Structure formats: structure tokens, C-alpha cells
PDB file of C-alpha atoms and ligand atoms in Angstrom:
ATOM      1  CA  MET R  20      15.208  -8.853   9.238  1.00 97.00           C
ATOM      2  CA  GLN R  21      18.767  -7.812  10.070  1.00 96.00           C
ATOM      3  CA  GLY R  22      20.571  -6.624   6.931  1.00 96.00           C
ATOM      4  CA  LYS R  23      17.347  -6.371   4.864  1.00 98.00           C
ATOM      5  CA  LYS R  24      16.574  -3.099   3.075  1.00 98.00           C
ATOM      6  CA  ILE R  25      12.879  -2.445   2.573  1.00 98.00           C
ATOM      7  CA  VAL R  26      11.331   0.499   0.699  1.00 98.00           C
ATOM      8  CA  VAL R  27       8.126   1.731   2.352  1.00 98.00           C
ATOM      9  CA  MET R  28       5.863   3.876   0.158  1.00 98.00           C
ATOM     10  CA  GLY R  29       2.899   5.811   1.537  1.00 98.00           C
ATOM     11  CA  VAL R  30       3.621   7.171   5.016  1.00 98.00           C
ATOM     12  CA  ALA R  31       1.495  10.338   5.220  1.00 96.00           C
ATOM     13  CA  ASN R  32       1.300  10.530   9.010  1.00 96.00           C
ATOM     14  CA  SER R  33       1.298   8.410  12.157  1.00 96.00           C
ATOM     15  CA  ARG R  34      -2.081   6.883  11.260  1.00 97.00           C
ATOM     16  CA  SER R  35      -0.851   5.579   7.898  1.00 98.00           C
ATOM     17  CA  ILE R  36      -0.835   1.819   7.391  1.00 98.00           C
ATOM     18  CA  ALA R  37       2.615   2.258   5.830  1.00 98.00           C
ATOM     19  CA  TRP R  38       3.828   3.665   9.145  1.00 98.00           C
ATOM     20  CA  GLY R  39       2.573   0.557  10.972  1.00 98.00           C
ATOM     21  CA  CYS R  40       4.549  -1.525   8.458  1.00 98.00           C
ATOM     22  CA  ALA R  41       7.701   0.607   8.756  1.00 98.00           C
ATOM     23  CA  ARG R  42       7.685   0.471  12.547  1.00 98.00           C
ATOM     24  CA  ALA R  43       7.286  -3.306  12.654  1.00 98.00           C
ATOM     25  CA  LEU R  44      10.031  -3.718  10.044  1.00 98.00           C
ATOM     26  CA  GLU R  45      12.424  -1.469  11.971  1.00 98.00           C
ATOM     27  CA  GLU R  46      11.606  -3.186  15.275  1.00 98.00           C
ATOM     28  CA  ASN R  47      12.554  -6.461  13.614  1.00 98.00           C
ATOM     29  CA  GLY R  48      15.910  -5.103  12.469  1.00 98.00           C
ATOM     30  CA  ALA R  49      15.217  -4.048   8.849  1.00 98.00           C
ATOM     31  CA  GLU R  50      16.571  -0.834   7.346  1.00 98.00           C
ATOM     32  CA  VAL R  51      13.636   1.172   5.964  1.00 98.00           C
ATOM     33  CA  ILE R  52      13.898   3.584   3.036  1.00 98.00           C
ATOM     34  CA  TYR R  53      10.866   5.894   2.799  1.00 98.00           C
ATOM     35  CA  THR R  54       9.331   7.396  -0.325  1.00 98.00           C
ATOM     36  CA  TYR R  55       6.994  10.390  -0.404  1.00 98.00           C
ATOM     37  CA  GLN R  56       4.612  11.796  -2.998  1.00 97.00           C
ATOM     38  CA  ASN R  57       5.590  15.487  -2.948  1.00 97.00           C
ATOM     39  CA  ASP R  58       7.187  18.218  -0.792  1.00 96.00           C
ATOM     40  CA  ARG R  59       4.052  18.641   1.317  1.00 95.00           C
ATOM     41  CA  MET R  60       4.098  14.927   2.117  1.00 96.00           C
ATOM     42  CA  LYS R  61       7.830  15.079   2.803  1.00 97.00           C
ATOM     43  CA  LYS R  62       7.142  17.525   5.634  1.00 96.00           C
ATOM     44  CA  SER R  63       4.585  15.272   7.302  1.00 96.00           C
ATOM     45  CA  LEU R  64       6.755  12.208   6.656  1.00 97.00           C
ATOM     46  CA  THR R  65       9.675  13.925   8.389  1.00 97.00           C
ATOM     47  CA  ARG R  66       7.437  14.841  11.340  1.00 96.00           C
ATOM     48  CA  THR R  67       6.366  11.204  11.614  1.00 96.00           C
ATOM     49  CA  VAL R  68       9.614   9.286  11.088  1.00 95.00           C
ATOM     50  CA  GLY R  69      12.269  11.842  12.102  1.00 94.00           C
ATOM     51  CA  GLU R  70      14.899  13.681  10.062  1.00 93.00           C
ATOM     52  CA  ASP R  71      17.560  11.008  10.222  1.00 94.00           C
ATOM     53  CA  LYS R  72      15.727   8.521   7.959  1.00 96.00           C
ATOM     54  CA  SER R  73      16.439   7.938   4.293  1.00 97.00           C
ATOM     55  CA  MET R  74      13.723   9.541   2.123  1.00 98.00           C
ATOM     56  CA  VAL R  75      13.310   9.619  -1.645  1.00 98.00           C
ATOM     57  CA  ALA R  76      10.670  11.458  -3.703  1.00 98.00           C
ATOM     58  CA  CYS R  77       8.369   9.186  -5.720  1.00 98.00           C
ATOM     59  CA  ASP R  78       5.124  10.338  -7.294  1.00 98.00           C
ATOM     60  CA  VAL R  79       3.657   7.095  -8.635  1.00 98.00           C
ATOM     61  CA  ALA R  80       1.511   8.970 -11.163  1.00 97.00           C
ATOM     62  CA  ASP R  81       4.628   9.549 -13.249  1.00 97.00           C
ATOM     63  CA  ASP R  82       6.662   6.663 -14.741  1.00 96.00           C
ATOM     64  CA  ASP R  83       9.907   8.663 -14.995  1.00 97.00           C
ATOM     65  CA  ASN R  84       9.551   9.639 -11.383  1.00 97.00           C
ATOM     66  CA  VAL R  85       9.167   5.992 -10.351  1.00 98.00           C
ATOM     67  CA  THR R  86      12.181   4.918 -12.416  1.00 98.00           C
ATOM     68  CA  LYS R  87      14.313   7.770 -11.056  1.00 98.00           C
ATOM     69  CA  ALA R  88      13.274   7.074  -7.472  1.00 98.00           C
ATOM     70  CA  PHE R  89      14.454   3.462  -7.623  1.00 98.00           C
ATOM     71  CA  GLU R  90      17.662   4.488  -9.407  1.00 98.00           C
ATOM     72  CA  GLU R  91      18.316   6.989  -6.613  1.00 98.00           C
ATOM     73  CA  ILE R  92      17.582   4.326  -4.001  1.00 98.00           C
ATOM     74  CA  HIS R  93      20.069   2.015  -5.737  1.00 98.00           C
ATOM     75  CA  GLU R  94      22.751   4.711  -5.849  1.00 98.00           C
ATOM     76  CA  LYS R  95      22.326   5.480  -2.158  1.00 97.00           C
ATOM     77  CA  HIS R  96      21.677   2.002  -0.743  1.00 97.00           C
ATOM     78  CA  GLY R  97      22.581  -0.627  -3.335  1.00 98.00           C
ATOM     79  CA  ASN R  98      20.192  -3.525  -3.881  1.00 98.00           C
ATOM     80  CA  ILE R  99      16.985  -3.766  -1.886  1.00 98.00           C
ATOM     81  CA  ASP R 100      15.091  -6.746  -0.448  1.00 98.00           C
ATOM     82  CA  GLY R 101      11.508  -5.581  -0.490  1.00 98.00           C
ATOM     83  CA  VAL R 102       8.845  -2.950  -1.111  1.00 99.00           C
ATOM     84  CA  ILE R 103       5.678  -2.071   0.756  1.00 99.00           C
ATOM     85  CA  HIS R 104       3.298  -0.322  -1.651  1.00 98.00           C
ATOM     86  CA  ALA R 105       0.691   1.469   0.505  1.00 98.00           C
ATOM     87  CA  VAL R 106      -0.538   4.055  -1.962  1.00 98.00           C
ATOM     88  CA  ALA R 107      -4.013   4.806  -3.333  1.00 98.00           C
ATOM     89  CA  PHE R 108      -6.035   7.772  -4.547  1.00 97.00           C
ATOM     90  CA  ALA R 109      -9.383   8.652  -6.093  1.00 96.00           C
ATOM     91  CA  ASP R 110     -10.729  12.190  -6.321  1.00 96.00           C
ATOM     92  CA  LYS R 111     -13.647  13.239  -4.128  1.00 93.00           C
ATOM     93  CA  GLU R 112     -16.167  13.544  -6.967  1.00 94.00           C
ATOM     94  CA  THR R 113     -15.384  10.018  -8.172  1.00 95.00           C
ATOM     95  CA  LEU R 114     -15.536   8.531  -4.690  1.00 93.00           C
ATOM     96  CA  GLU R 115     -18.758  10.249  -3.713  1.00 92.00           C
ATOM     97  CA  GLY R 116     -20.690  10.085  -6.963  1.00 90.00           C
ATOM     98  CA  GLY R 117     -21.456   6.358  -7.002  1.00 93.00           C
ATOM     99  CA  VAL R 118     -20.068   3.968  -9.611  1.00 97.00           C
ATOM    100  CA  LEU R 119     -22.844   4.732 -12.085  1.00 97.00           C
ATOM    101  CA  ASN R 120     -21.736   8.361 -12.331  1.00 96.00           C
ATOM    102  CA  THR R 121     -18.008   7.651 -12.577  1.00 97.00           C
ATOM    103  CA  LYS R 122     -16.385   9.734 -15.279  1.00 97.00           C
ATOM    104  CA  ARG R 123     -13.641   8.429 -17.535  1.00 97.00           C
ATOM    105  CA  ASP R 124     -11.018  10.753 -16.032  1.00 98.00           C
ATOM    106  CA  GLY R 125     -11.900   9.824 -12.482  1.00 98.00           C
ATOM    107  CA  TYR R 126     -11.815   6.120 -13.345  1.00 98.00           C
ATOM    108  CA  ARG R 127      -8.476   6.524 -15.068  1.00 98.00           C
ATOM    109  CA  MET R 128      -6.887   8.404 -12.198  1.00 98.00           C
ATOM    110  CA  ALA R 129      -8.070   5.971  -9.533  1.00 98.00           C
ATOM    111  CA  GLN R 130      -6.845   2.963 -11.539  1.00 98.00           C
ATOM    112  CA  ASP R 131      -3.588   4.712 -12.413  1.00 98.00           C
ATOM    113  CA  ILE R 132      -2.542   5.660  -8.902  1.00 98.00           C
ATOM    114  CA  SER R 133      -4.141   2.829  -6.935  1.00 98.00           C
ATOM    115  CA  SER R 134      -3.507  -0.102  -9.267  1.00 98.00           C
ATOM    116  CA  TYR R 135      -1.199   0.578 -12.233  1.00 98.00           C
ATOM    117  CA  SER R 136       1.342   2.079  -9.835  1.00 98.00           C
ATOM    118  CA  LEU R 137       2.011  -1.386  -8.395  1.00 98.00           C
ATOM    119  CA  ILE R 138       3.052  -2.574 -11.855  1.00 98.00           C
ATOM    120  CA  ALA R 139       5.326   0.442 -12.427  1.00 98.00           C
ATOM    121  CA  VAL R 140       6.828   0.098  -8.952  1.00 98.00           C
ATOM    122  CA  SER R 141       7.350  -3.680  -9.301  1.00 98.00           C
ATOM    123  CA  ARG R 142       9.150  -3.162 -12.621  1.00 98.00           C
ATOM    124  CA  ALA R 143      11.502  -0.495 -11.248  1.00 98.00           C
ATOM    125  CA  ALA R 144      12.016  -2.227  -7.897  1.00 98.00           C
ATOM    126  CA  SER R 145      12.682  -5.671  -9.360  1.00 98.00           C
ATOM    127  CA  ARG R 146      15.661  -4.249 -11.306  1.00 98.00           C
ATOM    128  CA  ILE R 147      17.422  -3.505  -8.026  1.00 98.00           C
ATOM    129  CA  MET R 148      16.041  -6.322  -5.879  1.00 98.00           C
ATOM    130  CA  ASN R 149      18.026  -9.219  -4.450  1.00 98.00           C
ATOM    131  CA  GLU R 150      16.929 -12.778  -5.122  1.00 97.00           C
ATOM    132  CA  GLY R 151      14.397 -13.737  -2.453  1.00 97.00           C
ATOM    133  CA  GLY R 152      12.915 -10.220  -2.534  1.00 98.00           C
ATOM    134  CA  SER R 153       9.313  -9.476  -1.694  1.00 98.00           C
ATOM    135  CA  ILE R 154       6.703  -6.914  -2.756  1.00 99.00           C
ATOM    136  CA  ALA R 155       3.501  -6.338  -0.794  1.00 99.00           C
ATOM    137  CA  THR R 156       0.602  -3.999  -1.454  1.00 99.00           C
ATOM    138  CA  LEU R 157      -2.458  -2.991   0.566  1.00 98.00           C
ATOM    139  CA  THR R 158      -5.957  -3.849  -0.516  1.00 98.00           C
ATOM    140  CA  TYR R 159      -9.473  -3.888   0.920  1.00 97.00           C
ATOM    141  CA  PHE R 160     -12.425  -6.260   1.029  1.00 95.00           C
ATOM    142  CA  GLY R 161     -14.435  -3.835  -1.172  1.00 95.00           C
ATOM    143  CA  SER R 162     -12.642  -5.492  -4.126  1.00 97.00           C
ATOM    144  CA  THR R 163     -14.918  -8.525  -4.028  1.00 97.00           C
ATOM    145  CA  ARG R 164     -18.064  -7.031  -2.426  1.00 95.00           C
ATOM    146  CA  ALA R 165     -20.064  -3.905  -3.131  1.00 95.00           C
ATOM    147  CA  ILE R 166     -19.376  -2.118   0.159  1.00 92.00           C
ATOM    148  CA  PRO R 167     -21.537   1.026   0.576  1.00 91.00           C
ATOM    149  CA  ASN R 168     -19.660   4.157  -0.583  1.00 92.00           C
ATOM    150  CA  TYR R 169     -16.375   2.375  -1.376  1.00 94.00           C
ATOM    151  CA  ASN R 170     -17.362   2.737  -5.028  1.00 96.00           C
ATOM    152  CA  MET R 171     -14.542   3.301  -7.537  1.00 97.00           C
ATOM    153  CA  MET R 172     -11.897   2.268  -5.032  1.00 97.00           C
ATOM    154  CA  GLY R 173     -13.409  -1.233  -4.959  1.00 98.00           C
ATOM    155  CA  ILE R 174     -12.952  -1.506  -8.721  1.00 98.00           C
ATOM    156  CA  ALA R 175      -9.351  -0.292  -8.454  1.00 98.00           C
ATOM    157  CA  LYS R 176      -8.643  -2.790  -5.662  1.00 98.00           C
ATOM    158  CA  ALA R 177     -10.032  -5.647  -7.781  1.00 98.00           C
ATOM    159  CA  ALA R 178      -7.557  -4.694 -10.520  1.00 98.00           C
ATOM    160  CA  LEU R 179      -4.790  -4.365  -7.950  1.00 98.00           C
ATOM    161  CA  GLU R 180      -5.418  -7.873  -6.583  1.00 98.00           C
ATOM    162  CA  SER R 181      -5.426  -9.328 -10.075  1.00 98.00           C
ATOM    163  CA  SER R 182      -2.150  -7.496 -10.817  1.00 98.00           C
ATOM    164  CA  VAL R 183      -0.656  -9.113  -7.724  1.00 99.00           C
ATOM    165  CA  ARG R 184      -1.368 -12.577  -9.141  1.00 98.00           C
ATOM    166  CA  TYR R 185       0.089 -11.824 -12.574  1.00 98.00           C
ATOM    167  CA  LEU R 186       3.117  -9.986 -11.179  1.00 98.00           C
ATOM    168  CA  ALA R 187       3.779 -12.981  -8.917  1.00 98.00           C
ATOM    169  CA  ARG R 188       3.973 -15.139 -12.062  1.00 98.00           C
ATOM    170  CA  ASP R 189       6.182 -12.665 -13.942  1.00 98.00           C
ATOM    171  CA  LEU R 190       8.613 -12.202 -11.073  1.00 98.00           C
ATOM    172  CA  GLY R 191       8.633 -15.825  -9.872  1.00 98.00           C
ATOM    173  CA  PRO R 192      11.609 -16.825 -12.057  1.00 98.00           C
ATOM    174  CA  GLN R 193      13.591 -13.979 -10.428  1.00 97.00           C
ATOM    175  CA  LYS R 194      12.619 -15.419  -7.027  1.00 98.00           C
ATOM    176  CA  ILE R 195      10.686 -12.278  -6.147  1.00 98.00           C
ATOM    177  CA  ARG R 196       7.307 -12.723  -4.454  1.00 98.00           C
ATOM    178  CA  VAL R 197       4.295 -10.414  -4.763  1.00 99.00           C
ATOM    179  CA  ASN R 198       1.414 -10.424  -2.279  1.00 99.00           C
ATOM    180  CA  SER R 199      -1.262  -8.215  -0.814  1.00 98.00           C
ATOM    181  CA  ILE R 200      -2.599  -7.579   2.642  1.00 98.00           C
ATOM    182  CA  SER R 201      -6.330  -6.968   2.806  1.00 98.00           C
ATOM    183  CA  ALA R 202      -6.516  -4.717   5.829  1.00 97.00           C
ATOM    184  CA  GLY R 203      -9.527  -4.015   8.004  1.00 96.00           C
ATOM    185  CA  ALA R 204     -10.936  -0.504   7.789  1.00 94.00           C
ATOM    186  CA  MET R 205      -9.152   2.060   9.932  1.00 94.00           C
ATOM    187  CA  LYS R 206      -9.285   5.832  10.128  1.00 93.00           C
ATOM    188  CA  THR R 207      -6.496   7.209   7.961  1.00 94.00           C
ATOM    189  CA  LEU R 208      -6.211  10.263   5.713  1.00 91.00           C
ATOM    190  CA  ALA R 209      -7.202   8.179   2.660  1.00 89.00           C
ATOM    191  CA  VAL R 210     -10.363   6.865   4.341  1.00 90.00           C
ATOM    192  CA  THR R 211     -11.640  10.344   5.175  1.00 88.00           C
ATOM    193  CA  GLY R 212     -12.173  10.827   1.415  1.00 84.00           C
ATOM    194  CA  ILE R 213     -14.926   8.202   1.510  1.00 87.00           C
ATOM    195  CA  LYS R 214     -18.481   9.477   2.017  1.00 86.00           C
ATOM    196  CA  GLU R 215     -19.862   8.541   5.443  1.00 88.00           C
ATOM    197  CA  HIS R 216     -16.564   6.912   6.321  1.00 89.00           C
ATOM    198  CA  SER R 217     -17.465   6.762  10.018  1.00 91.00           C
ATOM    199  CA  LYS R 218     -20.312   4.387   9.087  1.00 90.00           C
ATOM    200  CA  LEU R 219     -17.878   2.251   7.094  1.00 87.00           C
ATOM    201  CA  LEU R 220     -15.533   2.133  10.074  1.00 91.00           C
ATOM    202  CA  GLN R 221     -18.377   1.269  12.458  1.00 91.00           C
ATOM    203  CA  LEU R 222     -19.706  -1.445  10.143  1.00 87.00           C
ATOM    204  CA  SER R 223     -16.240  -2.936   9.919  1.00 89.00           C
ATOM    205  CA  ARG R 224     -15.737  -2.815  13.683  1.00 91.00           C
ATOM    206  CA  ASP R 225     -19.120  -4.512  14.260  1.00 93.00           C
ATOM    207  CA  LEU R 226     -18.134  -7.374  11.939  1.00 94.00           C
ATOM    208  CA  THR R 227     -14.832  -8.227  13.624  1.00 96.00           C
ATOM    209  CA  VAL R 228     -14.793 -11.440  15.622  1.00 96.00           C
ATOM    210  CA  ASP R 229     -14.176  -9.620  18.912  1.00 94.00           C
ATOM    211  CA  GLY R 230     -15.585  -6.128  18.341  1.00 93.00           C
ATOM    212  CA  ASN R 231     -12.126  -4.530  18.142  1.00 93.00           C
ATOM    213  CA  GLU R 232     -10.718  -3.173  14.910  1.00 93.00           C
ATOM    214  CA  VAL R 233      -7.371  -4.388  13.658  1.00 96.00           C
ATOM    215  CA  THR R 234      -4.349  -2.327  14.725  1.00 97.00           C
ATOM    216  CA  LEU R 235      -1.472  -0.803  12.751  1.00 97.00           C
ATOM    217  CA  GLU R 236       0.864  -3.116  14.693  1.00 98.00           C
ATOM    218  CA  GLU R 237      -1.063  -6.206  13.592  1.00 98.00           C
ATOM    219  CA  ILE R 238      -0.915  -5.161   9.943  1.00 98.00           C
ATOM    220  CA  GLY R 239       2.761  -4.207  10.297  1.00 98.00           C
ATOM    221  CA  ASN R 240       3.600  -7.627  11.741  1.00 98.00           C
ATOM    222  CA  VAL R 241       2.047  -9.430   8.766  1.00 98.00           C
ATOM    223  CA  ALA R 242       3.845  -7.063   6.371  1.00 98.00           C
ATOM    224  CA  THR R 243       7.107  -7.975   8.137  1.00 98.00           C
ATOM    225  CA  PHE R 244       6.297 -11.680   7.793  1.00 98.00           C
ATOM    226  CA  LEU R 245       5.702 -11.152   4.049  1.00 98.00           C
ATOM    227  CA  MET R 246       9.048  -9.343   3.716  1.00 98.00           C
ATOM    228  CA  SER R 247      10.845 -12.105   5.636  1.00 98.00           C
ATOM    229  CA  PRO R 248      12.166 -15.525   4.601  1.00 97.00           C
ATOM    230  CA  LEU R 249       9.434 -17.093   6.789  1.00 98.00           C
ATOM    231  CA  SER R 250       7.001 -16.540   3.890  1.00 98.00           C
ATOM    232  CA  THR R 251       9.036 -17.875   0.950  1.00 98.00           C
ATOM    233  CA  GLY R 252       6.179 -20.229   0.016  1.00 98.00           C
ATOM    234  CA  VAL R 253       3.607 -17.431  -0.240  1.00 98.00           C
ATOM    235  CA  THR R 254       3.148 -15.555  -3.504  1.00 98.00           C
ATOM    236  CA  GLY R 255       0.288 -14.089  -5.519  1.00 98.00           C
ATOM    237  CA  ASP R 256      -1.843 -14.226  -2.403  1.00 98.00           C
ATOM    238  CA  ILE R 257      -4.190 -11.979  -0.463  1.00 98.00           C
ATOM    239  CA  ILE R 258      -3.790 -12.232   3.287  1.00 98.00           C
ATOM    240  CA  TYR R 259      -6.720 -10.816   5.245  1.00 98.00           C
ATOM    241  CA  VAL R 260      -5.642  -8.862   8.300  1.00 98.00           C
ATOM    242  CA  ASP R 261      -9.060  -7.590   9.298  1.00 97.00           C
ATOM    243  CA  LYS R 262      -9.985  -9.449  12.489  1.00 97.00           C
ATOM    244  CA  GLY R 263     -12.387 -11.650  10.529  1.00 96.00           C
ATOM    245  CA  VAL R 264     -14.528  -8.965   8.857  1.00 95.00           C
ATOM    246  CA  HIS R 265     -14.310 -10.904   5.581  1.00 95.00           C
ATOM    247  CA  LEU R 266     -15.989 -13.916   7.207  1.00 94.00           C
ATOM    248  CA  SER R 267     -19.361 -12.158   7.133  1.00 87.00           C
TER     249      SER R 267
HETATM  250  N1  NAD U 800      -7.416   2.765   5.890  1.00 57.56           N
HETATM  251  C1  NAD U 800      -8.094   1.689   5.566  1.00 57.56           C
HETATM  252  O1  NAD U 800      -9.162   1.407   6.105  1.00 57.56           O
HETATM  253  C2  NAD U 800      -7.542   0.750   4.533  1.00 57.56           C
HETATM  254  C3  NAD U 800      -8.010  -0.570   4.496  1.00 57.56           C
HETATM  255  C4  NAD U 800      -7.490  -1.430   3.529  1.00 57.56           C
HETATM  256  C5  NAD U 800      -6.520  -0.977   2.645  1.00 57.56           C
HETATM  257  N2  NAD U 800      -6.087   0.318   2.711  1.00 57.56           N
HETATM  258  C6  NAD U 800      -5.058   0.739   1.758  1.00 57.56           C
HETATM  259  O2  NAD U 800      -3.879   1.032   2.455  1.00 57.56           O
HETATM  260  C7  NAD U 800      -3.074   1.882   1.637  1.00 57.56           C
HETATM  261  C8  NAD U 800      -2.542   3.034   2.480  1.00 57.56           C
HETATM  262  O3  NAD U 800      -3.613   3.915   2.808  1.00 57.56           O
HETATM  263  P1  NAD U 800      -3.873   4.485   4.270  1.00 57.56           P
HETATM  264  O4  NAD U 800      -5.262   4.079   4.635  1.00 57.56           O
HETATM  265  O5  NAD U 800      -2.756   4.158   5.170  1.00 57.56           O
HETATM  266  O6  NAD U 800      -3.972   6.054   3.995  1.00 57.56           O
HETATM  267  P2  NAD U 800      -2.876   7.222   3.957  1.00 57.56           P
HETATM  268  O7  NAD U 800      -3.620   8.419   3.506  1.00 57.56           O
HETATM  269  O8  NAD U 800      -2.153   7.322   5.238  1.00 57.56           O
HETATM  270  O9  NAD U 800      -1.847   6.743   2.826  1.00 57.56           O
HETATM  271  C9  NAD U 800      -2.107   6.901   1.456  1.00 57.56           C
HETATM  272  C10 NAD U 800      -0.788   7.295   0.837  1.00 57.56           C
HETATM  273  O10 NAD U 800      -0.899   7.306  -0.586  1.00 57.56           O
HETATM  274  C11 NAD U 800      -0.005   8.300  -1.030  1.00 57.56           C
HETATM  275  N3  NAD U 800      -0.255   8.685  -2.411  1.00 57.56           N
HETATM  276  C12 NAD U 800      -1.417   9.096  -2.994  1.00 57.56           C
HETATM  277  N4  NAD U 800      -1.193   9.448  -4.292  1.00 57.56           N
HETATM  278  C13 NAD U 800       0.149   9.241  -4.512  1.00 57.56           C
HETATM  279  C14 NAD U 800       0.994   9.443  -5.632  1.00 57.56           C
HETATM  280  N5  NAD U 800       0.545   9.939  -6.788  1.00 57.56           N
HETATM  281  N6  NAD U 800       2.310   9.129  -5.511  1.00 57.56           N
HETATM  282  C15 NAD U 800       2.813   8.638  -4.352  1.00 57.56           C
HETATM  283  N7  NAD U 800       2.052   8.437  -3.248  1.00 57.56           N
HETATM  284  C16 NAD U 800       0.738   8.754  -3.332  1.00 57.56           C
HETATM  285  C17 NAD U 800      -0.241   9.454  -0.061  1.00 57.56           C
HETATM  286  O11 NAD U 800       0.813  10.386  -0.107  1.00 57.56           O
HETATM  287  C18 NAD U 800      -0.337   8.705   1.247  1.00 57.56           C
HETATM  288  O12 NAD U 800       0.934   8.620   1.857  1.00 57.56           O
HETATM  289  C19 NAD U 800      -3.962   2.303   0.466  1.00 57.56           C
HETATM  290  O13 NAD U 800      -3.683   1.460  -0.634  1.00 57.56           O
HETATM  291  C20 NAD U 800      -5.353   2.019   1.003  1.00 57.56           C
HETATM  292  O14 NAD U 800      -6.291   1.825  -0.033  1.00 57.56           O
HETATM  293  C21 NAD U 800      -6.573   1.185   3.643  1.00 57.56           C
END
């Protein structure tokens, strides 16, 4: 990954999946450019990655913000080679209320931040991306199954996975690939918003092939593979990195 510049979006703290991706990328020689949602997140990002890293503000809920962020990245670093999109959000009421009670605003916000943002980010990133570039997002098994309490996020992930396939078609002629990693459940800040999340984590652990949940390193290694030229034949795909939970 020497000489490759990869934008990593979504490091909130040392438990973040994005942090697992960033570490693996850096260990393999890539230069990582971090984005953060707001000033509060910048503080925890700095605590996690250190002050010497390149960081750019990017709130994916706002199109201008996304455009500006990638323009700033281009000014500071020139063209990039990849993006890891590890961003999602649904408000507590929407997540906890069950799908039947989902309100229009809650639906809109979850889809906007967790799914539409990949489209906005792909558009802005592809303008400054070298040929052979790669975009990867994070999804979860609740997109194709009705996992207890995953609720609205499952619907947003289904839209996200479909977006991956269509974006892969749109960006194919530019030789940019778009994929997703379907990660096993792990305790992160985002997961604590899910009702009875410890049950979800336990259920997931019980369904792995060896009783151990997937690690940040394992997800980071697959993200690095997807950013690397080793995966040039893979696009529009969902790669499960969940220790076999999806086999059940
Ligand atoms: N933790 C799991 O079990 C699991 C499993 C599969 C997939 N995922 C997915 O992995 C991705 C990363 O989540 P995580 O579990 O590492 O949690 P996390 O809380 O560490 O990361 C979520 C990130 O989303 C960012 N974010 C939210 N709204 C944003 C906005 N408007 N603009 C910019 N950034 C925003 C947050 O700042 C945070 O950094 C998410 O897409 C999540 O759905 C998580």
C-alpha cells in the first residue's frame, strides 16, 4: 500500500471499525487521511490517532460539507486512492420503537446518514480519485434478515448494499471499485444505540464458527485488501467478515 492515500471516515474512538481499518492500512504502508463529524468527534479522533495525523471535517448530513471536505483533501494531499466509509446513524426513538412505529423523519435521517451519504461521498471522492481507486463501506447482516432490535438500521443497510451495486456500475468506467464489508457485531459506540445490544452481541458470538467474535484487525485486513490492487476483480460485492455468523 506504499504511496496510496486512503480517506478513512468514521473513527470515533479506539473501538471504531474505522480505526481497525486505518491501523491495518497504515501498517501496510498507506497514508491515511481522517475525517470527523464535528468538533466533539475531532477531540476523540485526536485522542485515538494522535495529533500528527491529517484530519478534515466532514459531516455527511450536509452535501456542501462533503464537497468541501474532498476539495480540502485534494488541496492538501492531491489525488486519493481510496475511501473507507464507516458512518451510520439512527436516532434512539427510531431504533428502539420497532419498524412499525418508525416516523417519517426518523426514517429519513437514518437513510440519509447511513445510506445516501455513500452516494454523496462517492461522487465527491471520485472527482479526486486515481484510476484503480476503491471505495468500501460497512454493512451488517440485518440488511437481509429481520434481526431482533436492529430495526430501521436493517432497512438503511439494505439500501446501502443496493447503492454499492449501482455505484460500482456507475464508477466502473472510471476504474473505481465500490464494495462493502458485512462485519460481525462488535461493541462500538454506534451499537450501544441498539436496544438490548448485549443480547445482539451474544447472539452473534454464539453463531460464529468458533465461538469468538471477529476482531477489528480482521476487518481492517479485509478493508486493506479491498483498497489494494489484489482485489481489482472485486466490485459491487458484499464480503462477510463475521466469522461465519451469516451461515446460520
Ligand atoms: N459495530 C458493529 O457491530 C457493526 C457491524 C456491522 C457494520 N457496522 C457498521 O460499521 C460502521 C462504523 O460503525 P462502528 O460500529 O464502528 O461505530 P462508531 O460509533 O465507532 O462509528 C460510527 C461513526 O459514524 C460517524 N457519524 C455519524 N453521523 C455522522 C455524520 N452526520 N457525519 C459524519 N460522520 C458521522 C460517527 O462520528 C462515528 O465516527 C457503521 O456503518 C456501522 O453500521 C457496525
